[in-house]
Tab-separated table of C-alpha atoms in Angstrom:
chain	number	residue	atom	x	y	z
A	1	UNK	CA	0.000	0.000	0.000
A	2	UNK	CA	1.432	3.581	-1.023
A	3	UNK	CA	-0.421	6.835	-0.396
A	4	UNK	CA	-0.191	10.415	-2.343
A	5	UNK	CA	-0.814	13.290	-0.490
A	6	UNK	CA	-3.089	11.149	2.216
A	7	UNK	CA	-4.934	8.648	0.035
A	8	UNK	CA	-4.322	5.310	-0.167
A	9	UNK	CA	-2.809	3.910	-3.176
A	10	UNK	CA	-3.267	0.156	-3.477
A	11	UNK	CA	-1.162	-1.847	-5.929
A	12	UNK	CA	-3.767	-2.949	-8.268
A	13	UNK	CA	-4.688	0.754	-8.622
A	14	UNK	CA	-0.832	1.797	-9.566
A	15	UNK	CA	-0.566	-1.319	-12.168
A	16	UNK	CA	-3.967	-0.257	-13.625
A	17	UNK	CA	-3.041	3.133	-14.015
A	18	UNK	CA	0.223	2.328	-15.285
A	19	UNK	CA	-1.581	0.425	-18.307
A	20	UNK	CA	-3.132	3.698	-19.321
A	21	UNK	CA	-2.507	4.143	-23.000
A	22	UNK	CA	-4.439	7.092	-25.076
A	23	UNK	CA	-3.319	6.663	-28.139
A	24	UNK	CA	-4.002	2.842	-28.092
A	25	UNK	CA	-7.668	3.664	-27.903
A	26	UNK	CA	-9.625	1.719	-31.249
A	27	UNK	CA	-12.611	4.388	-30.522
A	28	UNK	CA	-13.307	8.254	-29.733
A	29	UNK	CA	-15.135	8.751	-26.554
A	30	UNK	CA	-17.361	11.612	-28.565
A	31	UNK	CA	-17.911	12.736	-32.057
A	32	UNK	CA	-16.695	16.445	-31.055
A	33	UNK	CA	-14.144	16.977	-28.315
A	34	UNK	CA	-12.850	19.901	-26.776
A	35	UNK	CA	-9.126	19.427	-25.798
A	36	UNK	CA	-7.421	22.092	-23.666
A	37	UNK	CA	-3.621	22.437	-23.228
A	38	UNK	CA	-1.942	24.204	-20.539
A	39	UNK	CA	-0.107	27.217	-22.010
A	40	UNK	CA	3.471	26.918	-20.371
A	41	UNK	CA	3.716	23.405	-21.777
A	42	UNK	CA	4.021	22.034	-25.687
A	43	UNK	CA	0.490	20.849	-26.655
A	44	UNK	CA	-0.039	17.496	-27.473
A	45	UNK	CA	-1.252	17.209	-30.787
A	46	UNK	CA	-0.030	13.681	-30.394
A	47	UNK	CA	-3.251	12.986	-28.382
A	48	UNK	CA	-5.185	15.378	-30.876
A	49	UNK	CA	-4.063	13.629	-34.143
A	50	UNK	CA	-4.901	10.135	-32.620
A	51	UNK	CA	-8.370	11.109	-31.867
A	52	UNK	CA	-8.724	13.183	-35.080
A	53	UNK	CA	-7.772	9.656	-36.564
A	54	UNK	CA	-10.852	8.188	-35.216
A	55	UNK	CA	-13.109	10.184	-36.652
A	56	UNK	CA	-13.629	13.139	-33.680
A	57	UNK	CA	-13.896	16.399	-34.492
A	58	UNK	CA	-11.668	17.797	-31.834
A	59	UNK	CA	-11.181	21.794	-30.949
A	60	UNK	CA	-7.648	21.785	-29.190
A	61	UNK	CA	-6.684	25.067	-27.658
A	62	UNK	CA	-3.870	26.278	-25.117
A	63	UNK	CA	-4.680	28.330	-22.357
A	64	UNK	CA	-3.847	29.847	-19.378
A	65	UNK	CA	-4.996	29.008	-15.980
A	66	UNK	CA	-4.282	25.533	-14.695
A	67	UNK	CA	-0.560	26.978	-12.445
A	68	UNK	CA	-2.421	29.156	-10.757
A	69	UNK	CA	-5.540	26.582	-9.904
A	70	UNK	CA	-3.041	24.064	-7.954
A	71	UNK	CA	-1.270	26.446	-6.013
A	72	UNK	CA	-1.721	26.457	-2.246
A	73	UNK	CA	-5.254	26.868	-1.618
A	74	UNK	CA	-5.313	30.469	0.255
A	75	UNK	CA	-3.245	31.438	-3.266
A	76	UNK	CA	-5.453	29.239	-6.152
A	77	UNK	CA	-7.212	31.206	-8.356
A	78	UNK	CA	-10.388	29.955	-10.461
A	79	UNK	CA	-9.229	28.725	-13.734
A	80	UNK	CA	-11.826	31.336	-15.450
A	81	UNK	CA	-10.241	30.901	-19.147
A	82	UNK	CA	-10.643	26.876	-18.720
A	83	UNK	CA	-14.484	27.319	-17.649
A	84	UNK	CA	-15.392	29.736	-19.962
A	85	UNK	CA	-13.820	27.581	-22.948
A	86	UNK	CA	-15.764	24.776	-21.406
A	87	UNK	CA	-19.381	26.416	-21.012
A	88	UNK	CA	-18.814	27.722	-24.620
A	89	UNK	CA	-18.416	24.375	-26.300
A	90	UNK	CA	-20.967	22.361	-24.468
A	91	UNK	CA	-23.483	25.518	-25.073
A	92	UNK	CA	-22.970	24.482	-29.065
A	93	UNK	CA	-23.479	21.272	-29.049
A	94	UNK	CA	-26.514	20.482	-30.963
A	95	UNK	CA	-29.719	19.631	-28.553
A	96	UNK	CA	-30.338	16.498	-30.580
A	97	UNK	CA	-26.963	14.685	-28.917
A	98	UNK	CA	-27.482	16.169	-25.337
A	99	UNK	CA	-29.816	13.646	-24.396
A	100	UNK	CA	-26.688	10.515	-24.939
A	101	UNK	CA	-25.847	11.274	-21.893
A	102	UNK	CA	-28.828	11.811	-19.758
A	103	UNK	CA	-28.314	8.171	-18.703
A	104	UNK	CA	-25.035	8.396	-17.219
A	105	UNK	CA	-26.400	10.864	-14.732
A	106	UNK	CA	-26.467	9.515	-11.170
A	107	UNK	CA	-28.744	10.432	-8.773
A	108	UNK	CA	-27.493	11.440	-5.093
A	109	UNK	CA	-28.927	10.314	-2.433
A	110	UNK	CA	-29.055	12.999	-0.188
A	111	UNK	CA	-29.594	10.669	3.052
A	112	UNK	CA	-28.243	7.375	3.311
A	113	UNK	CA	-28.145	5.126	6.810
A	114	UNK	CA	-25.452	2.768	7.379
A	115	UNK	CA	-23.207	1.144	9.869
A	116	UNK	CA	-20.510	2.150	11.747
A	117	UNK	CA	-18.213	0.293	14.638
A	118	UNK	CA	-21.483	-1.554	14.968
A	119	UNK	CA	-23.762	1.453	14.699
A	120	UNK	CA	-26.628	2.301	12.630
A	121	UNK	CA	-25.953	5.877	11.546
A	122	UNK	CA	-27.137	8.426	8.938
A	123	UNK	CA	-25.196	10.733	6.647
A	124	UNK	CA	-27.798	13.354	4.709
A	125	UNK	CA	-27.220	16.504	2.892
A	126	UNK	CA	-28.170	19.483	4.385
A	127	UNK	CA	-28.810	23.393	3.128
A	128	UNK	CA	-28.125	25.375	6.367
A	129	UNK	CA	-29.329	28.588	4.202
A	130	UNK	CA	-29.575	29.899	0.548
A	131	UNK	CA	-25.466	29.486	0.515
A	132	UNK	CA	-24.620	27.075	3.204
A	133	UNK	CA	-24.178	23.294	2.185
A	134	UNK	CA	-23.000	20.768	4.694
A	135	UNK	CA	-22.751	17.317	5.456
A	136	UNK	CA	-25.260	15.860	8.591
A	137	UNK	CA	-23.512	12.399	10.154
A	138	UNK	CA	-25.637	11.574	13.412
A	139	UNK	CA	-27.421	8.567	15.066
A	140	UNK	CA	-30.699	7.082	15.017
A	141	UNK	CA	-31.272	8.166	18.344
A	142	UNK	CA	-31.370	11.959	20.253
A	143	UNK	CA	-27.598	12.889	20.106
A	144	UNK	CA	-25.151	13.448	23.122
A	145	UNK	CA	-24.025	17.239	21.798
A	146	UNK	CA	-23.294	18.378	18.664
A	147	UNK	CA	-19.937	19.127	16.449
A	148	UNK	CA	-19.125	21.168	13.928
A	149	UNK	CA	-16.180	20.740	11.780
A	150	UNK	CA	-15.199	23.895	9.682
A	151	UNK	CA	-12.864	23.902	6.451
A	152	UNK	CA	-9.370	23.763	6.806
A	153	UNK	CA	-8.163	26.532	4.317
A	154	UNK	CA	-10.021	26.135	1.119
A	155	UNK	CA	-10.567	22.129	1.335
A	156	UNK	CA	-13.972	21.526	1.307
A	157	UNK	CA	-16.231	19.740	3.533
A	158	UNK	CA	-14.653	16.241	3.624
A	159	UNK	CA	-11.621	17.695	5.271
A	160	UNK	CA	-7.909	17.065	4.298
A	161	UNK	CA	-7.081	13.440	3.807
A	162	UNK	CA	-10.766	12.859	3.770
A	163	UNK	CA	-9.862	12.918	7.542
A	164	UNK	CA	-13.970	14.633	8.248
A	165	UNK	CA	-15.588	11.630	6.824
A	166	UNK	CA	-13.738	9.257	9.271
A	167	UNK	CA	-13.991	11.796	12.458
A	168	UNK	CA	-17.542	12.199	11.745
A	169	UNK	CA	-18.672	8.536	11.651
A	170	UNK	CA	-16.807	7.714	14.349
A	171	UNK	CA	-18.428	10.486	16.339
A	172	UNK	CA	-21.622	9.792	15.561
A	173	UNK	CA	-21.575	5.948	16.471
A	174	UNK	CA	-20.812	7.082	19.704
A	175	UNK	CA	-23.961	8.995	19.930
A	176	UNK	CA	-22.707	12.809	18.424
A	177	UNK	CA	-24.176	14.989	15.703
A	178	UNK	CA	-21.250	15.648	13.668
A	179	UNK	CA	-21.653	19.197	10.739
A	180	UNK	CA	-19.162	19.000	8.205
A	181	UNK	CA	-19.973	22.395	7.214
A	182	UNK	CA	-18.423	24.273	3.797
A	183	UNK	CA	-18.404	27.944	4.845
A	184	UNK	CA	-19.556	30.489	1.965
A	185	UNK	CA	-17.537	30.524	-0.909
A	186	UNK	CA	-15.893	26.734	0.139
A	187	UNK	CA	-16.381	23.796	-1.358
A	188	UNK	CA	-20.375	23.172	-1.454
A	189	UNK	CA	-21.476	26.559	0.079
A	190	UNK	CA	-22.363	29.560	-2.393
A	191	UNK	CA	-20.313	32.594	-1.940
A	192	UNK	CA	-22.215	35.823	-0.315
A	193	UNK	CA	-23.106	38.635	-1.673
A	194	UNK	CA	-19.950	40.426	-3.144
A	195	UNK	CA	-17.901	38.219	-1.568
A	196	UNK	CA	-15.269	35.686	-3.755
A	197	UNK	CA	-14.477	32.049	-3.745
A	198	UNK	CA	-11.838	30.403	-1.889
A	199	UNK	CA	-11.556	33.298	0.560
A	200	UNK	CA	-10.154	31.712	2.893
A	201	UNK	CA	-10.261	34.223	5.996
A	202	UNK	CA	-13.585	35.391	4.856
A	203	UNK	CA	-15.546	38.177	6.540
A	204	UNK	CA	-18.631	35.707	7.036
A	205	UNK	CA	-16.984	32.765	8.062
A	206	UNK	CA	-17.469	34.040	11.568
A	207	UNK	CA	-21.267	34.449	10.731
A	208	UNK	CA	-21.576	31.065	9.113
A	209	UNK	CA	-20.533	29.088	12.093
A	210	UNK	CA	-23.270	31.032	13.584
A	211	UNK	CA	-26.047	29.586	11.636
A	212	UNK	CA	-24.467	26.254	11.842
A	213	UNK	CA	-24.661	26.514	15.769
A	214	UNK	CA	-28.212	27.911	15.451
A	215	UNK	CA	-28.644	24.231	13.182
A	216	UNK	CA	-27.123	22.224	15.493
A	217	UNK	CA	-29.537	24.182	18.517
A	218	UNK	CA	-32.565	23.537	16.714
A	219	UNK	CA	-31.358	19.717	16.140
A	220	UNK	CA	-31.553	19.074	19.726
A	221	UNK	CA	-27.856	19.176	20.538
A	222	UNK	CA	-27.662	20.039	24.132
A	223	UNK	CA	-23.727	21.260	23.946
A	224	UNK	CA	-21.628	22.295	20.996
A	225	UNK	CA	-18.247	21.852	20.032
A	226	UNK	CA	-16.480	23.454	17.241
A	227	UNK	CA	-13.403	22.402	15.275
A	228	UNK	CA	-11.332	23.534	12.885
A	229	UNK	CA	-7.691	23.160	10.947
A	230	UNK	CA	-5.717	26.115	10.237
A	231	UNK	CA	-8.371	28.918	9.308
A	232	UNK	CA	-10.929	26.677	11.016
A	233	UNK	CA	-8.991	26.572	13.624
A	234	UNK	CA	-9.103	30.669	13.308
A	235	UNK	CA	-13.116	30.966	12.393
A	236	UNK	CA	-13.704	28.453	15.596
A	237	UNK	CA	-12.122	30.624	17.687
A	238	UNK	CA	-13.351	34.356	16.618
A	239	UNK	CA	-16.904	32.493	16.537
A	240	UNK	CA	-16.406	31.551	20.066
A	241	UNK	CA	-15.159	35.080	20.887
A	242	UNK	CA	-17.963	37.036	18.530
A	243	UNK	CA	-20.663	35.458	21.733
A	244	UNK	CA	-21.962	32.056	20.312
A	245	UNK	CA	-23.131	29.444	21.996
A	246	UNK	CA	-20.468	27.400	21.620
A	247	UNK	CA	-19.447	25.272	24.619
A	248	UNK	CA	-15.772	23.346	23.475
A	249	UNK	CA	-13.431	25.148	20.537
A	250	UNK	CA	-10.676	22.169	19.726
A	251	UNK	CA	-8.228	24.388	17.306
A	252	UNK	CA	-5.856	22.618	14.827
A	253	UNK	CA	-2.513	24.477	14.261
A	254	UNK	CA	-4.253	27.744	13.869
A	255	UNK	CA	-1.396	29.731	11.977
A	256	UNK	CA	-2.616	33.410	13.402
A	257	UNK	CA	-4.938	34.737	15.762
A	258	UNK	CA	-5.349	37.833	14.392
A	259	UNK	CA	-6.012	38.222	10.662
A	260	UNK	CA	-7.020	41.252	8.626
A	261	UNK	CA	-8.548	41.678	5.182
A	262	UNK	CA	-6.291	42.192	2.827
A	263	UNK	CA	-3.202	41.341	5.266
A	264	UNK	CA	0.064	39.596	3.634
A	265	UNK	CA	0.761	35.822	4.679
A	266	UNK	CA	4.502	36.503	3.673
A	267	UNK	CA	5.092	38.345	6.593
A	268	UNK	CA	2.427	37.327	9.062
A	269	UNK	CA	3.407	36.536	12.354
A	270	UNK	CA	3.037	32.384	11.736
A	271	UNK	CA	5.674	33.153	9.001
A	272	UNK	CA	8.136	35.481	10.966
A	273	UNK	CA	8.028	32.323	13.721
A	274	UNK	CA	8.511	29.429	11.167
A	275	UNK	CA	11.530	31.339	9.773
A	276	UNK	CA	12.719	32.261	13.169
A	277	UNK	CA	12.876	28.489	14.303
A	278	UNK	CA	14.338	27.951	10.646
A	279	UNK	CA	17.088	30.168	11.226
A	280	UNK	CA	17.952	29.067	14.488
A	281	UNK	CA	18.383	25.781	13.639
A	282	UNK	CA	21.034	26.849	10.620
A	283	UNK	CA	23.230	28.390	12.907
A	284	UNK	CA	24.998	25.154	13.654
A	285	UNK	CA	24.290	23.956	10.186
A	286	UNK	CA	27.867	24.274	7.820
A	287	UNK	CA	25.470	23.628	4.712
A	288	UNK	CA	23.741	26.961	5.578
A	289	UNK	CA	26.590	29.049	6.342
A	290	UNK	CA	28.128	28.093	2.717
A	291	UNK	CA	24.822	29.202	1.348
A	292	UNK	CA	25.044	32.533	2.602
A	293	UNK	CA	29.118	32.525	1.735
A	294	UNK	CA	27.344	31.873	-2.185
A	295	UNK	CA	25.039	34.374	-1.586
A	296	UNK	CA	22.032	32.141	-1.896
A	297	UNK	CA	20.752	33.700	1.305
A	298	UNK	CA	17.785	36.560	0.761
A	299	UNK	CA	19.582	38.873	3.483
A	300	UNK	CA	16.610	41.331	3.351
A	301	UNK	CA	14.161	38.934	4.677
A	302	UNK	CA	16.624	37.599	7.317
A	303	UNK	CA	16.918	41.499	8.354
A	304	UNK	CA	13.275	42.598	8.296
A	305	UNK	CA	12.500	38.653	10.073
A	306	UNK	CA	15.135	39.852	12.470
A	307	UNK	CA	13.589	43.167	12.795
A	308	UNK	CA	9.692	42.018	13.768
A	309	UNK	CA	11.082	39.400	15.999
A	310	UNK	CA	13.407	42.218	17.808
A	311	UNK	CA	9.827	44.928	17.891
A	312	UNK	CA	8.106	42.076	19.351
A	313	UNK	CA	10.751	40.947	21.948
A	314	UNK	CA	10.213	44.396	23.358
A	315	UNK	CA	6.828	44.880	23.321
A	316	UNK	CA	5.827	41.474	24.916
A	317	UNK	CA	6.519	42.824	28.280
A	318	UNK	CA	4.965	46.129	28.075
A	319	UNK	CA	2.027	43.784	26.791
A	320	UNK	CA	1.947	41.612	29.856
A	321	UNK	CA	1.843	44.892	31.908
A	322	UNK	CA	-0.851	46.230	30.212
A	323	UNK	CA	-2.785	42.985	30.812
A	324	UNK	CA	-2.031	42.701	34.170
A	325	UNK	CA	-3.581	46.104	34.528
A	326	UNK	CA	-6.483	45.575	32.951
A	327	UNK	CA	-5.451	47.721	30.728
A	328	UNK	CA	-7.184	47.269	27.282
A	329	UNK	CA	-4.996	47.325	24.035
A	330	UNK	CA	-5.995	45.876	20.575
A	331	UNK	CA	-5.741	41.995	19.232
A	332	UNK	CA	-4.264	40.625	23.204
A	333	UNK	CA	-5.036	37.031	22.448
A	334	UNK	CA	-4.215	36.502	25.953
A	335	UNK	CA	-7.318	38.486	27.467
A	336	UNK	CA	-9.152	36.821	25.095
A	337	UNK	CA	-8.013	33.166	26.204
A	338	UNK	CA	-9.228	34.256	29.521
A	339	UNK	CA	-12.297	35.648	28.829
A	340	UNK	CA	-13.419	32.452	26.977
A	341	UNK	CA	-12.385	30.046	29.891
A	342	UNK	CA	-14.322	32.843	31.950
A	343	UNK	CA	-17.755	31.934	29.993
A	344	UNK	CA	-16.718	28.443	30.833
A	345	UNK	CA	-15.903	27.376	27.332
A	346	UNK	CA	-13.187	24.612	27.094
A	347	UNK	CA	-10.160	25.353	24.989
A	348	UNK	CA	-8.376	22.468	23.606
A	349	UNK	CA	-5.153	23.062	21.347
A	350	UNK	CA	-3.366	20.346	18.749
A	351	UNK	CA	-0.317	21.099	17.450
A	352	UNK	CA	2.372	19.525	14.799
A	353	UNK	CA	5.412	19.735	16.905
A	354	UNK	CA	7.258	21.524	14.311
A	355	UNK	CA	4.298	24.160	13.217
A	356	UNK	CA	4.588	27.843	14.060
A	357	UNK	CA	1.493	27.818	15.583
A	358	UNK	CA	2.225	26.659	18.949
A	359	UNK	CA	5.370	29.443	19.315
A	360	UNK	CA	2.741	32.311	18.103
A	361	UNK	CA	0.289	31.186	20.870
A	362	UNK	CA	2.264	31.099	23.320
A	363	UNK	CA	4.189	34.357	22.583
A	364	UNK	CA	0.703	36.333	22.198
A	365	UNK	CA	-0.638	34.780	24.952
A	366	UNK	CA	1.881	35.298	27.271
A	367	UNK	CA	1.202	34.473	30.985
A	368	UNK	CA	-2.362	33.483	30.620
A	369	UNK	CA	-1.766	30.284	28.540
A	370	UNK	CA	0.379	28.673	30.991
A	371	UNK	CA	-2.664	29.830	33.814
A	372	UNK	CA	-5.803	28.484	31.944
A	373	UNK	CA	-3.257	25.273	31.509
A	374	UNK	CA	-2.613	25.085	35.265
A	375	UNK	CA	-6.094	25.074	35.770
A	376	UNK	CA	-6.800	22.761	33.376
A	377	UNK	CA	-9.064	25.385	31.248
A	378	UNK	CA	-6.674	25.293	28.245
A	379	UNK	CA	-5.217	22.289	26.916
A	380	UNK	CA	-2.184	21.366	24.385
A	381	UNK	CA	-1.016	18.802	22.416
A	382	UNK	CA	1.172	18.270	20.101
A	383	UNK	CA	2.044	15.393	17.854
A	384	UNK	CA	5.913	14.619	16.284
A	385	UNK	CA	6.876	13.868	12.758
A	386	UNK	CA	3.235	15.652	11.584
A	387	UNK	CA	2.623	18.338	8.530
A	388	UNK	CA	0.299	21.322	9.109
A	389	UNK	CA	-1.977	19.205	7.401
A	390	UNK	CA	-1.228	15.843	8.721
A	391	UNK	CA	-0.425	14.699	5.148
A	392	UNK	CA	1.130	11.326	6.017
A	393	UNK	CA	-1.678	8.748	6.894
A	394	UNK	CA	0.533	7.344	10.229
A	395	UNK	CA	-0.624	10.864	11.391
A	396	UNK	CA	-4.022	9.774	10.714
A	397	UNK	CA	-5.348	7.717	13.811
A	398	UNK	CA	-3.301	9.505	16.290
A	399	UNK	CA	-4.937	13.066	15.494
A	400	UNK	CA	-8.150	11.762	15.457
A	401	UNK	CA	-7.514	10.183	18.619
A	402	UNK	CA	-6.654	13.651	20.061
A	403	UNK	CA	-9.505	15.382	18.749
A	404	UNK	CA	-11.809	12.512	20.163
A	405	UNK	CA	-9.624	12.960	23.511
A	406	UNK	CA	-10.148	17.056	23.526
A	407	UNK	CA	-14.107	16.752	22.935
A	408	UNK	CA	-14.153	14.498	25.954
A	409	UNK	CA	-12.013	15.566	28.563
């Protein structure tokens, strides 16, 4: 068994896909076929001539778009050239030959009971609103609480590594109503109102968890946990702090506390920590020093990484003085760690052990995360050899074992 990116790979899978030959194909899969090339490769008329061969009338074009589409998520941008190109030729097909392929359409079920570590449980597609889609998993009977899983970044609703599906059904065998919810403009859910796609620190993320909690409510869930990777760790927390009812946040290597529109994840403060750690660990490294020596070493973002980490050396005391005397200042995430424990909400924290994450909490929390830990208020764990996105499926049962451990404890 081999895995890419988090997905199994069996054997039989690899040799099948290794047998895939296009031009050895005897027939053409349509009559008229629109091919699209990427434009910062050479186009394969190979592929074109074969199927012009057959008999297809094929309309092979090169355009722009697919780079920027499989970048990292908070960075992909809709492939608008692709779609457009699409929605043209399928819009001139003649009506006569639309209806070949009204039998391939399947139908969805949108609920569907099955079992589960023994369980009988129920998966069913849910509208939350006119933009909200999610994912209901939950048990025959009245469920224990509720929990709400949010996006992590711009992956939609079954979470990365399909990691959502599994959490869910395993919650709600033991009795849970589990939302995998797609916020506006994810995955399922519509975008608002003037709003984009694939924002993923979107204005009405905040708002969305809102109406999922208000689902949840009205569901009969008695207590409500929310949790969330990344930016869901983020929108979890801010939803917690914007008044909801939310009883348990678990966040996932949230990568800032503190985000605003339009703000630069170059230089945010997840980044300035990750290359911080970096940099200390090259100090002792001779591979690094004969970088610099080559000048392969961007000096200006050592200095200004330098520079934020020296501003923020200084001000973290002033900070803690300020807090102490109840003085208020803007974005303290350590005031607001304390003022969630004091509405009784349970904070639970998993970390990678090499994520920035952790080191940004604890620096902008300052002496109120090691308090709420004392008193067992705040919680923190961290798992070795894990990716921010717990890529490698090893990672797999042991961070769904601490999520299952910080929604019971």
């Amino acid at each position: 068994m081999h895995e890419l990116v988090g997905f199994a790979l069996t054997a039989q899978t690899r040799e099948a896909l290794s047998q895939i030959d296009l031009l050895k194909l005897t027939q053409a899969p349509a009559t008229a076929m629109l091919l699209l090339d990427r434009d910062d490769l050479a186009a394969n008329d190979a592929w074109a001539a074969h199927l012009r061969s057959l008999g297809a009338k094929v309309d092979q074009r090169r355009l722009p778009g697919y780079v920027d589409m499989v970048l990292d998520p908070h960075r992909a941008q809709v492939p608008q050239a692709i779609i457009d190109a699409t929605v043209r030729f399928a819009a001139t097909r003649p009506a006569s030959t639309r209806h070949l392929f009204q039998h391939d359409v399947a139908v969805l079920e949108r609920r569907r009971e099955l079992r589960h570590a023994e369980a009988s449980i129920v998966e069913e597609m849910v509208a939350l609103d006119d933009c909200l889609f999610a994912i209901a998993t939950y048990p025959l009977g009245a469920p224990r609480r509720a929990v709400i899983l949010l996006n992590a970044g711009a992956v939609g609703h079954i979470g990365p590594n399909r990691l959502h599906v599994i959490l869910a059904r395993q919650l709600a065998a033991a009795g849970d109503l589990v939302l995998c919810l797609d916020v506006s403009g994810i995955g399922d859910s519509r975008q608002r109102a003037g709003a984009g796609e694939n924002v993923v620190y979107s204005e009405h993320a905040v708002a969305d968890v809102g109406v999922a909690v208000d689902w949840v409510r009205r569901a009969g869930a008695a207590q409500v946990a929310v949790v969330g990777l990344c930016s869901g760790a983020y929108h979890a927390l801010r939803a917690a702090l914007a008044g909801q009812p939310i009883d348990r946040v678990v966040a996932i290597n949230p990568l800032t506390f503190h985000y605003k529109p339009g703000m630069s994840l170059d230089f945010a403060d997840f980044r300035l920590a990750e290359d911080a750690m970096r940099y200390q660990k090259s100090i002792t490294s001779g591979a690094s020093w004969q970088k610099l020596l080559r000048g392969k070493v961007d000096l200006a973002r050592v200095a200004r990484v330098f520079l934020y980490r020296t501003r923020a050396a200084i001000t973290r005391p002033l900070r803690e003085v300020l807090r102490r005397l109840h003085v208020p200042f803007g974005d303290d995430l350590g005031s607001e760690l304390d003022a969630l424990a004091g509405h009784g909400i349970a904070l639970r924290f998993i970390f990678a052990a090499d994520d920035p994450g952790q080191k940004v909490l604890m620096e902008q929390g300052g002496s109120v995360v090691p308090k709420l830990v004392s008193t067992g208020r705040l919680r923190i764990q961290t798992i070795s050899g894990a990716d921010h996105t717990f890529t490698a499926r090893w990672t797999h049962p042991i961070l769904l074992d601490a999520i299952s451990e910080a929604l019971e404890r």
